[in-house]
Amino acid sequence: MELISIIIPVYNAEKYLREAIDSALQQTYKECEVIVVDDGSTDNTPKILLEYRSKIQIISQSNQGSAAACNTGVKACLLYTSPSPRDGLLSRMPSSA
């Protein structure tokens, strides 16, 4: 089975963060890693993320916007879902991505 990375970019997400992480962790496909990129949150997001530190990968960065947070997550993962118009297969990311 291939490893699938679930990337969750967040900014001041305390209201829905637990639900999002729990949903990712409860997927039936078990070869998953969950990467949460905190984009400089100023609420309780960092504290909530620490509750999950043994189950997820946490990346913290200064606030750069959601696109930058997504890119940070992609750089941290081995595989990502590439919605190919032809076949939608998984594509391996180059290590320098």
Short mmCIF file of C-alpha atoms in Angstrom, two decimals:
data_model
loop_
_atom_site.label_atom_id
_atom_site.label_comp_id
_atom_site.label_asym_id
_atom_site.label_seq_id
_atom_site.Cartn_x
_atom_site.Cartn_y
_atom_site.Cartn_z
CA MET A 1 0.00 0.00 0.00
CA GLU A 2 1.20 3.48 -0.83
CA LEU A 3 1.48 6.18 1.82
CA ILE A 4 -1.07 8.95 1.38
CA SER A 5 -0.51 12.38 2.92
CA ILE A 6 -3.46 14.39 4.18
CA ILE A 7 -2.50 18.06 4.35
CA ILE A 8 -4.56 20.37 6.54
CA PRO A 9 -3.52 24.03 6.32
CA VAL A 10 -4.95 26.02 9.25
CA TYR A 11 -5.12 29.58 10.49
CA ASN A 12 -7.06 30.41 13.67
CA ALA A 13 -8.96 27.15 13.29
CA GLU A 14 -9.76 26.33 16.91
CA LYS A 15 -13.50 25.97 16.22
CA TYR A 16 -13.19 23.13 13.70
CA LEU A 17 -9.64 21.83 14.14
CA ARG A 18 -10.42 18.78 16.28
CA GLU A 19 -13.18 17.70 13.91
CA ALA A 20 -10.90 18.05 10.87
CA ILE A 21 -8.02 16.13 12.45
CA ASP A 22 -10.27 13.41 13.87
CA SER A 23 -11.87 12.97 10.46
CA ALA A 24 -8.47 12.56 8.82
CA LEU A 25 -7.31 10.08 11.46
CA GLN A 26 -10.48 7.99 11.09
CA GLN A 27 -10.07 7.31 7.38
CA THR A 28 -10.45 3.63 6.47
CA TYR A 29 -7.27 3.69 4.37
CA LYS A 30 -4.68 3.15 7.07
CA GLU A 31 -1.47 4.08 5.24
CA CYS A 32 -2.00 7.80 5.87
CA GLU A 33 0.06 10.52 7.40
CA VAL A 34 -1.65 13.69 8.57
CA ILE A 35 0.29 16.91 8.14
CA VAL A 36 -1.16 20.04 9.73
CA VAL A 37 0.45 23.33 8.73
CA ASP A 38 -0.29 26.12 11.21
CA ASP A 39 0.00 29.36 9.28
CA GLY A 40 0.75 31.65 12.23
CA SER A 41 -2.45 31.17 14.25
CA THR A 42 -3.06 33.55 17.15
CA ASP A 43 -5.93 31.61 18.77
CA ASN A 44 -5.77 28.23 20.57
CA THR A 45 -4.85 26.32 17.40
CA PRO A 46 -1.22 25.64 18.50
CA LYS A 47 -2.41 24.34 21.89
CA ILE A 48 -4.96 22.02 20.25
CA LEU A 49 -2.34 20.73 17.81
CA LEU A 50 -0.13 19.70 20.74
CA GLU A 51 -2.91 17.35 21.88
CA TYR A 52 -2.39 15.40 18.63
CA ARG A 53 1.41 15.57 18.43
CA SER A 54 1.86 11.80 18.72
CA LYS A 55 -0.55 11.14 15.82
CA ILE A 56 0.16 13.91 13.30
CA GLN A 57 3.02 15.92 11.85
CA ILE A 58 2.79 19.57 12.91
CA ILE A 59 4.49 22.31 10.95
CA SER A 60 4.35 25.90 12.19
CA GLN A 61 5.19 28.92 10.08
CA SER A 62 4.60 32.66 10.13
CA ASN A 63 1.40 33.79 8.47
CA GLN A 64 1.94 33.59 4.72
CA GLY A 65 -1.54 32.69 3.48
CA SER A 66 -3.33 29.46 2.66
CA ALA A 67 -1.47 28.79 -0.62
CA ALA A 68 1.90 28.99 1.14
CA ALA A 69 0.63 26.72 3.92
CA CYS A 70 -0.53 24.18 1.34
CA ASN A 71 2.83 24.34 -0.42
CA THR A 72 4.64 23.81 2.88
CA GLY A 73 2.52 20.70 3.47
CA VAL A 74 3.22 19.35 -0.01
CA LYS A 75 6.95 19.82 0.52
CA ALA A 76 6.71 17.74 3.69
CA CYS A 77 4.97 14.73 2.16
CA LEU A 78 6.12 11.83 0.06
CA LEU A 79 3.09 11.51 -2.19
CA TYR A 80 0.21 13.74 -3.06
CA THR A 81 -3.02 13.32 -4.98
CA SER A 82 -2.65 14.73 -8.45
CA PRO A 83 -6.01 15.27 -10.11
CA SER A 84 -4.89 14.27 -13.58
CA PRO A 85 -7.46 14.90 -16.28
CA ARG A 86 -6.39 11.60 -17.78
CA ASP A 87 -6.42 9.14 -14.90
CA GLY A 88 -6.30 10.77 -11.45
CA LEU A 89 -3.45 8.51 -10.34
CA LEU A 90 -1.07 9.34 -7.54
CA SER A 91 2.05 11.13 -8.64
CA ARG A 92 5.35 10.95 -6.79
CA MET A 93 6.63 14.36 -5.77
CA PRO A 94 10.28 15.19 -6.38
CA SER A 95 12.17 15.52 -3.11
CA SER A 96 13.03 19.14 -3.90
CA ALA A 97 9.34 20.17 -4.26
#
